Coordinates of C-alpha atoms in Angstrom, one line a residue:
R7 CA -1.4 -14.4 -0.1
Y8 CA -4.1 -13.0 2.8
Q9 CA -7.2 -12.4 1.7
I10 CA -7.1 -9.4 2.7
H11 CA -4.6 -8.3 -0.1
T12 CA -6.2 -9.8 -2.5
G13 CA -9.8 -7.8 -2.0
L14 CA -12.0 -10.7 -1.4
Q15 CA -11.9 -10.7 2.1
H16 CA -14.8 -9.9 2.5
S17 CA -18.1 -13.3 2.0
I18 CA -17.4 -16.2 -2.0
I19 CA -17.9 -14.6 -5.4
R20 CA -20.8 -14.9 -6.0
P21 CA -22.6 -16.5 -9.8
T22 CA -23.7 -12.8 -10.5
Q23 CA -21.0 -10.8 -8.8
P24 CA -18.6 -9.5 -11.9
N25 CA -15.6 -10.3 -9.6
C26 CA -12.8 -12.8 -10.5
L27 CA -9.4 -13.4 -8.7
P28 CA -7.2 -10.0 -9.5
L29 CA -5.8 -10.2 -13.0
D30 CA -2.4 -9.0 -11.8
N31 CA -1.9 -11.6 -8.6
I32 CA 0.2 -14.5 -10.7
T33 CA -0.8 -18.0 -10.2
L34 CA 0.9 -20.8 -9.0
P35 CA 0.1 -22.5 -12.3
Q36 CA 1.3 -19.5 -14.2
K37 CA 5.0 -20.1 -12.4
L38 CA 4.8 -23.6 -12.8
K39 CA 4.5 -23.2 -16.5
E40 CA 7.6 -20.9 -16.6
V41 CA 9.5 -23.8 -15.9
G42 CA 8.0 -26.2 -18.2
Y43 CA 5.3 -27.5 -16.7
S44 CA 1.4 -28.9 -18.5
T45 CA -0.7 -27.7 -15.9
H46 CA -4.1 -29.5 -15.7
M47 CA -6.9 -28.4 -14.1
V48 CA -10.0 -30.4 -13.1
G49 CA -12.8 -30.2 -10.9
K50 CA -14.2 -26.4 -9.2
W51 CA -12.9 -23.1 -9.8
H52 CA -15.2 -20.8 -7.7
L53 CA -12.6 -17.7 -8.3
G54 CA -14.6 -15.8 -10.3
F55 CA -15.8 -15.8 -14.5
Y56 CA -17.9 -12.6 -15.2
R57 CA -15.0 -11.7 -18.4
R58 CA -13.2 -14.0 -20.5
E59 CA -9.6 -13.0 -18.8
C60 CA -10.5 -14.3 -15.5
M61 CA -10.7 -18.1 -16.7
P62 CA -8.9 -21.0 -15.2
T63 CA -7.1 -21.0 -19.1
Q64 CA -6.6 -17.2 -18.7
R65 CA -5.0 -17.8 -15.3
G66 CA -2.1 -20.5 -16.4
F67 CA -4.0 -23.7 -17.2
D68 CA -3.5 -25.4 -20.0
T69 CA -7.1 -27.3 -20.0
F70 CA -9.8 -26.8 -17.5
F71 CA -12.6 -30.2 -17.0
G72 CA -15.0 -28.9 -14.1
S73 CA -17.6 -26.0 -12.8
L74 CA -17.3 -21.8 -12.6
L75 CA -19.8 -21.5 -10.0
G76 CA -20.0 -22.9 -5.4
S77 CA -21.7 -25.5 -5.6
G78 CA -24.6 -26.3 -7.8
D79 CA -25.8 -30.4 -8.8
Y80 CA -23.4 -33.2 -8.6
Y81 CA -25.5 -34.4 -11.8
T82 CA -27.2 -32.7 -13.6
H83 CA -23.9 -29.6 -13.1
F84 CA -27.1 -27.0 -12.9
K85 CA -27.6 -24.3 -10.1
C86 CA -29.9 -21.8 -9.5
D87 CA -28.4 -18.6 -8.3
S88 CA -32.3 -17.4 -7.7
P89 CA -35.6 -18.2 -8.6
G90 CA -35.1 -17.7 -12.5
I91 CA -32.0 -17.3 -12.4
C92 CA -30.5 -21.0 -12.8
G93 CA -28.5 -22.3 -15.9
Y94 CA -25.7 -25.5 -16.1
D95 CA -22.5 -25.3 -15.4
L96 CA -19.4 -27.5 -16.7
Y97 CA -16.9 -26.6 -19.0
E98 CA -14.5 -28.6 -20.9
N99 CA -11.8 -25.4 -21.4
D100 CA -14.0 -21.7 -22.3
N101 CA -16.8 -24.2 -23.4
A102 CA -19.5 -25.7 -21.7
A103 CA -19.3 -29.5 -22.0
W104 CA -23.1 -30.5 -22.8
D105 CA -21.5 -34.2 -24.5
H106 CA -20.4 -34.5 -21.2
D107 CA -24.2 -34.3 -19.7
N108 CA -24.7 -37.9 -18.8
G109 CA -25.2 -38.1 -15.0
I110 CA -22.3 -39.7 -14.2
Y111 CA -22.0 -38.4 -10.8
S112 CA -19.2 -35.4 -9.9
T113 CA -16.8 -37.5 -8.4
Q114 CA -16.1 -40.4 -10.8
M115 CA -16.4 -37.9 -14.0
Y116 CA -13.6 -35.8 -12.5
T117 CA -11.6 -38.9 -11.8
Q118 CA -11.7 -40.2 -15.0
K119 CA -10.7 -36.7 -17.0
V120 CA -7.9 -36.9 -14.4
Q121 CA -7.0 -40.5 -15.1
Q122 CA -7.7 -39.1 -19.1
I123 CA -5.3 -36.9 -18.2
L124 CA -2.5 -39.0 -17.0
A125 CA -2.9 -41.8 -19.8
S126 CA -1.6 -38.9 -22.6
H127 CA 0.8 -36.8 -20.8
N128 CA 4.6 -38.2 -21.2
P129 CA 5.5 -39.4 -17.7
R130 CA 8.9 -38.2 -17.9
K131 CA 7.5 -34.1 -18.1
P132 CA 6.5 -32.5 -15.3
I133 CA 3.1 -31.8 -14.7
F134 CA 1.1 -30.0 -12.6
L135 CA -2.4 -31.2 -11.8
Y136 CA -5.0 -29.7 -9.6
I137 CA -8.6 -31.6 -8.8
A138 CA -10.8 -29.1 -6.8
Y139 CA -13.8 -32.1 -6.1
Q140 CA -17.1 -30.6 -4.9
A141 CA -17.9 -33.7 -2.8
V142 CA -18.1 -33.2 0.4
H143 CA -20.1 -29.9 -0.8
S144 CA -24.2 -29.1 -0.4
P145 CA -26.7 -30.2 -1.9
L146 CA -26.0 -33.7 0.0
Q147 CA -26.3 -36.3 -3.2
A148 CA -24.0 -39.8 -3.5
P149 CA -24.7 -43.6 -5.8
G150 CA -26.9 -45.4 -4.0
K151 CA -24.1 -48.3 -3.5
Y152 CA -22.1 -46.0 -1.7
F153 CA -24.9 -45.5 0.8
E154 CA -24.7 -49.3 2.3
H155 CA -21.6 -49.5 4.5
Y156 CA -23.5 -46.2 7.0
R157 CA -27.6 -47.9 7.5
S158 CA -26.9 -47.5 10.9
I159 CA -26.5 -43.7 10.8
N160 CA -29.5 -43.0 11.7
N161 CA -29.2 -38.9 10.5
I162 CA -30.0 -39.0 6.5
N163 CA -27.7 -35.6 6.3
R164 CA -24.8 -37.1 7.5
R165 CA -25.2 -40.5 5.6
R166 CA -25.5 -39.0 2.5
Y167 CA -22.6 -36.8 3.1
A168 CA -20.8 -40.4 4.9
A169 CA -21.2 -41.9 1.5
M170 CA -19.8 -39.0 -0.6
L171 CA -16.5 -39.3 1.5
A172 CA -16.5 -42.6 0.8
C173 CA -16.7 -42.5 -2.8
L174 CA -13.8 -39.0 -2.4
D175 CA -12.1 -41.6 -0.4
E176 CA -12.2 -44.2 -3.9
A177 CA -11.7 -41.2 -6.0
I178 CA -8.1 -40.4 -4.6
N179 CA -7.6 -44.6 -4.6
N180 CA -7.9 -44.3 -8.3
V181 CA -5.7 -42.0 -8.5
T182 CA -3.6 -42.8 -6.8
L183 CA -3.2 -45.8 -8.8
A184 CA -3.3 -44.0 -12.2
L185 CA -0.4 -42.3 -11.0
K186 CA 1.8 -45.7 -10.5
K187 CA 0.1 -47.3 -13.9
Y188 CA 1.1 -44.7 -16.7
G189 CA 5.0 -43.9 -14.0
Y190 CA 4.8 -41.4 -12.5
Y191 CA 4.1 -42.1 -8.3
E192 CA 8.1 -42.6 -8.0
N193 CA 8.8 -38.8 -8.9
S194 CA 5.0 -37.2 -7.6
I195 CA 3.4 -35.7 -4.3
I196 CA 0.1 -35.1 -3.9
I197 CA -1.4 -32.7 -1.1
Y198 CA -4.9 -33.3 0.1
S199 CA -6.0 -29.7 1.2
S200 CA -8.9 -28.2 2.2
D201 CA -10.7 -24.9 2.4
N202 CA -12.5 -25.1 5.4
G203 CA -14.4 -26.8 8.6
G204 CA -17.6 -29.0 8.1
Q205 CA -21.7 -27.1 8.2
P206 CA -23.0 -28.8 10.2
M207 CA -26.6 -28.6 8.6
A208 CA -24.9 -30.4 6.3
G209 CA -24.1 -33.4 7.3
G210 CA -20.9 -32.0 8.5
S211 CA -18.6 -32.4 12.0
N212 CA -15.7 -30.2 13.4
W213 CA -16.6 -31.7 16.7
P214 CA -15.1 -31.0 19.5
L215 CA -13.5 -27.4 17.3
R216 CA -16.2 -25.3 17.7
G217 CA -18.5 -23.3 15.2
S218 CA -18.9 -24.7 11.5
K219 CA -17.4 -22.7 8.1
G220 CA -18.0 -19.5 7.3
T221 CA -17.1 -18.3 11.3
Y222 CA -13.1 -18.4 12.7
W223 CA -13.7 -20.2 15.4
E224 CA -11.1 -23.9 14.9
G225 CA -13.4 -25.5 14.3
G226 CA -13.9 -22.8 10.6
I227 CA -10.3 -23.0 9.9
R228 CA -8.7 -26.1 11.0
A229 CA -8.9 -28.2 8.6
V230 CA -7.8 -31.6 7.7
G231 CA -4.6 -32.3 5.4
F232 CA -2.4 -34.5 4.6
V233 CA 1.2 -34.5 2.3
H234 CA 2.0 -38.0 0.9
S235 CA 5.4 -38.9 -1.6
P236 CA 8.0 -41.1 -1.8
L237 CA 10.1 -37.9 -2.0
L238 CA 9.4 -37.0 1.9
K239 CA 12.1 -38.1 3.9
N240 CA 10.5 -37.9 6.8
K241 CA 7.1 -40.6 6.4
G242 CA 4.3 -41.1 8.8
S243 CA 4.9 -38.3 10.7
V244 CA 1.5 -35.7 12.1
C245 CA 3.4 -32.1 11.4
K246 CA 2.0 -30.2 14.4
E247 CA 3.6 -26.8 13.0
L248 CA 1.7 -23.5 11.9
V249 CA 1.4 -24.3 8.3
H250 CA -1.8 -22.1 6.2
I251 CA -2.6 -22.2 2.8
T252 CA -1.2 -19.7 1.1
D253 CA 2.1 -21.5 2.2
W254 CA 0.8 -24.2 -0.7
F255 CA 2.0 -21.6 -3.3
P256 CA 6.2 -20.9 -2.6
T257 CA 6.2 -24.1 -1.1
L258 CA 5.4 -26.0 -5.3
I259 CA 7.6 -23.9 -6.3
T260 CA 10.5 -23.8 -5.4
L261 CA 10.2 -27.6 -5.5
A262 CA 9.7 -27.1 -8.9
E263 CA 12.6 -25.0 -9.1
G264 CA 10.7 -21.9 -10.3
Q265 CA 12.1 -18.4 -9.5
I266 CA 9.6 -16.2 -7.4
D267 CA 9.8 -12.9 -8.1
E268 CA 11.0 -10.7 -5.0
D269 CA 8.3 -8.0 -5.0
I270 CA 6.0 -10.4 -5.2
Q271 CA 4.5 -9.8 -1.6
L272 CA 3.7 -12.9 -0.2
D273 CA 2.2 -13.7 3.1
G274 CA 2.5 -17.8 2.1
Y275 CA 6.4 -19.1 3.7
D276 CA 8.2 -22.8 1.7
I277 CA 7.3 -24.9 4.4
W278 CA 9.0 -28.1 2.3
E279 CA 11.3 -28.6 5.5
T280 CA 8.4 -28.4 8.0
I281 CA 6.1 -31.1 6.1
S282 CA 9.2 -33.2 5.0
E283 CA 12.1 -33.2 7.7
G284 CA 9.8 -32.3 10.6
R285 CA 11.8 -28.4 11.1
R286 CA 10.3 -26.2 13.0
S287 CA 7.6 -24.0 11.0
P288 CA 9.0 -20.7 9.3
R289 CA 5.3 -19.3 10.5
V290 CA 4.8 -17.5 13.8
D291 CA 1.2 -16.1 12.9
I292 CA -0.9 -16.1 10.8
L293 CA -3.9 -13.6 9.9
H294 CA -7.1 -15.7 9.5
N295 CA -8.6 -12.5 8.1
I296 CA -10.3 -9.4 8.7
D297 CA -13.8 -9.3 7.4
P298 CA -14.4 -5.2 7.6
I299 CA -17.9 -5.6 5.6
Y300 CA -19.0 -8.0 8.5
T301 CA -21.8 -7.2 9.9
K302 CA -20.7 -4.9 13.4
A303 CA -20.3 -5.8 16.6
K304 CA -22.6 -3.4 18.9
N305 CA -21.1 -4.0 21.4
G306 CA -18.0 -3.3 20.0
S307 CA -15.5 -0.7 20.4
W308 CA -11.4 1.1 20.4
A309 CA -12.3 2.1 23.9
A310 CA -12.9 -2.2 23.9
G311 CA -9.5 -2.7 21.7
Y312 CA -7.2 -0.5 24.3
G313 CA -7.5 2.7 21.5
I314 CA -5.6 0.3 18.9
W315 CA -8.4 -1.6 17.3
N316 CA -11.9 -1.3 16.7
T317 CA -13.3 -4.0 18.2
A318 CA -17.0 -4.7 15.9
I319 CA -14.6 -5.5 12.9
Q320 CA -14.4 -9.0 12.6
S321 CA -10.9 -10.4 12.5
A322 CA -9.0 -13.2 14.1
I323 CA -4.8 -13.7 13.7
R324 CA -2.7 -16.7 15.5
V325 CA 1.0 -15.6 16.9
N326 CA 2.2 -18.4 17.9
H327 CA 0.6 -20.2 20.6
W328 CA -2.3 -17.3 21.1
K329 CA -5.0 -17.0 19.3
L330 CA -7.6 -13.3 19.9
L331 CA -10.7 -13.1 17.4
T332 CA -12.5 -9.3 17.7
G333 CA -16.2 -8.0 16.7
N334 CA -19.2 -10.3 15.4
P335 CA -17.4 -13.7 15.9
G336 CA -20.4 -16.2 14.2
Y337 CA -21.7 -19.0 14.5
S338 CA -19.9 -20.8 18.4
D339 CA -21.5 -23.7 19.9
W340 CA -20.0 -27.5 20.3
V341 CA -21.3 -29.4 17.6
P342 CA -22.2 -32.8 18.5
P343 CA -21.5 -35.5 15.7
Q344 CA -25.6 -35.9 14.9
A345 CA -25.4 -39.2 13.7
F346 CA -27.8 -40.7 15.8
S347 CA -30.7 -38.4 15.7
N348 CA -32.7 -37.3 12.7
A349 CA -34.0 -34.0 15.2
G350 CA -33.0 -30.7 13.5
P351 CA -30.8 -28.1 14.3
N352 CA -33.1 -26.4 16.6
R353 CA -32.7 -30.0 18.3
W354 CA -29.5 -30.5 19.0
H355 CA -27.7 -31.4 21.7
N356 CA -25.4 -28.9 20.9
E357 CA -23.6 -26.3 23.7
R358 CA -24.6 -23.2 23.9
V359 CA -22.8 -19.8 24.8
S360 CA -24.4 -18.0 27.5
W361 CA -23.3 -14.6 25.9
S362 CA -21.1 -13.0 28.9
A363 CA -23.9 -8.8 27.2
G364 CA -21.5 -6.9 25.2
K365 CA -18.5 -8.8 24.9
T366 CA -16.1 -7.9 20.8
V367 CA -12.9 -9.9 22.1
W368 CA -11.9 -13.3 23.0
L369 CA -8.5 -14.7 22.7
F370 CA -7.6 -18.3 23.9
N371 CA -4.5 -20.1 24.0
I372 CA -5.1 -22.6 21.0
T373 CA -2.6 -25.6 22.0
A374 CA -3.6 -25.9 25.7
D375 CA -7.1 -25.8 24.4
P376 CA -7.6 -26.2 21.2
Y377 CA -11.6 -26.1 22.1
E378 CA -11.7 -23.0 22.5
R379 CA -12.7 -23.0 26.0
V380 CA -11.3 -20.2 27.9
D381 CA -10.9 -17.3 27.5
L382 CA -8.0 -15.6 28.7
S383 CA -8.4 -11.9 27.3
A384 CA -9.3 -11.1 31.0
R385 CA -6.6 -12.1 32.7
Y386 CA -4.0 -11.8 29.8
P387 CA -4.7 -8.1 28.3
D388 CA -0.9 -7.4 27.7
V389 CA -1.3 -10.4 25.3
V390 CA -4.2 -9.1 23.9
K391 CA -3.0 -5.6 23.3
Q392 CA 0.6 -7.0 21.6
L393 CA -1.9 -9.7 18.6
L394 CA -4.6 -5.9 18.3
R395 CA -1.2 -3.8 17.4
R396 CA -0.7 -6.4 14.6
L397 CA -3.6 -7.1 13.5
S398 CA -3.9 -3.2 13.4
Q399 CA -0.1 -3.7 11.1
F400 CA -1.7 -6.1 9.1
N401 CA -5.1 -3.6 8.0
K402 CA -2.6 -1.2 7.3
T403 CA -1.4 -3.5 4.1
A404 CA -4.5 -4.3 3.1
V405 CA -6.5 -3.7 -0.1
P406 CA -10.3 -2.2 -0.6
V407 CA -13.0 -5.1 -0.4
R408 CA -15.0 -6.2 -4.0
Y409 CA -18.0 -7.0 -3.7
P410 CA -19.9 -5.5 -6.3
P411 CA -23.6 -5.3 -6.7
K412 CA -25.5 -7.8 -8.8
D413 CA -25.6 -7.6 -13.2
P414 CA -28.3 -8.4 -14.2
R415 CA -26.5 -9.5 -17.1
S416 CA -25.2 -12.3 -15.4
N417 CA -28.3 -14.5 -16.5
P418 CA -27.8 -17.6 -18.5
K419 CA -31.5 -17.0 -20.0
L420 CA -29.0 -14.2 -22.3
N421 CA -26.2 -16.5 -22.2
G422 CA -27.3 -20.0 -24.3
G423 CA -28.2 -21.5 -20.5
V424 CA -25.4 -21.7 -19.0
W425 CA -23.5 -20.0 -16.4
G426 CA -20.4 -18.5 -18.3
P427 CA -18.0 -15.0 -19.0
W428 CA -21.1 -12.1 -19.7
F429 CA -18.8 -8.5 -19.7
K430 CA -17.8 -7.4 -22.2
E431 CA -14.8 -4.8 -22.4
D432 CA -15.5 -3.4 -25.9
E433 CA -18.7 -3.0 -24.6
K434 CA -18.2 -1.1 -21.9
K435 CA -15.9 1.2 -24.2
K436 CA -18.9 1.5 -27.1
K437 CA -21.6 2.8 -24.1
S438 CA -18.9 5.8 -22.9
D439 CA -18.3 6.6 -26.3
K440 CA -22.4 7.2 -27.7
S441 CA -22.7 8.6 -23.9
K442 CA -20.0 11.2 -24.8
G443 CA -22.1 11.2 -28.1
A444 CA -25.4 11.8 -25.8
N445 CA -24.4 14.2 -23.5
K446 CA -22.7 16.3 -26.9
Q447 CA -25.9 16.4 -27.7
K448 CA -27.7 17.3 -25.0
K449 CA -25.6 20.5 -24.8
N450 CA -26.1 21.5 -28.0
K451 CA -29.8 21.5 -27.1
K452 CA -29.2 23.8 -24.8
K453 CA -27.3 25.9 -26.8

């Protein structure tokens, strides 16, 4: 489902927020368990954990080994959300994995776990393994030996990033070798997928695409992926069709011969034939997002959106070759790879965009201009209107944003020094019962 249909269309789930992927959203491992799969998760969760029901083992995974937050130290698995609000974040199933806290770099530790799972499972029985490596997210850390090949990169962030990626490449190779060694490979599908573009401030590069992680420019949303499998009909081909991360859910359930309930309204499509046989994608559009609480564009208005859409709202949509952005688009420069310079962000040789004052609508032909250099919104007002109408249609189906304030009870100090579930339903009931009792007493006193 698109973010607008989960309530998670604004920012990320913060460690201290009482928030998680709503419990009525059925997950991929839940559906695969229905058809006899063992389901295992290794790595980064980041879908919320404030109550036990939000944890990976309650959302369809038989086992979970990894971290609950979005980032943390690769060796100590420690994370501070703000000064003094710090905790340990490495789990085995529902408990802190203190016994694994022996300074192993997370990319290697996760790979070892995957090898153990594959060694102990029967390869004739179906298995779903979700591996969400922490790399290459900040903080930029890597074991020393991986730096050797990258001494020529002057920029220290870029050099660290390259070392982290070399270690990740090796990890993917080791997982593939384990699939072969234990007899899974011939009947396996390996999907390498990502969630967003790079962060130039932290070693990433989206060049020659525009913008960065956290924006709806192509640099923020166009990610590299591949599918590798002996079961593919057309091997070694490049798919340039529209494919979105929501498509994995129906694609994999269908491949596993599972059932997709007709009453779940999905935004994803089964794209297996597109990937395997090179057919046209069933997808004609992608709603990149509508974020109604992101900083509004000062000059945005209903008038600028032809009375169809308020262009102060941050949004982006792709329909066939066309892409439309509205509102405050976020960091929008083109940043060349920073391999040879240690100069900070202020000295980057990036191409600054000279804003035409008051602009809140952009239109690009992404097929012809993937770098978003030629804004066509003035030339094709009819296309702009058509995409604004589509945005408006999507928006009618949006659910309210879930972005609750911090909960002081989330502090790991109150939880044995560990980030973990803190919210208890029965407390809430007791409190409301107590307050009802207190109200009665007050009334009696007044009488």
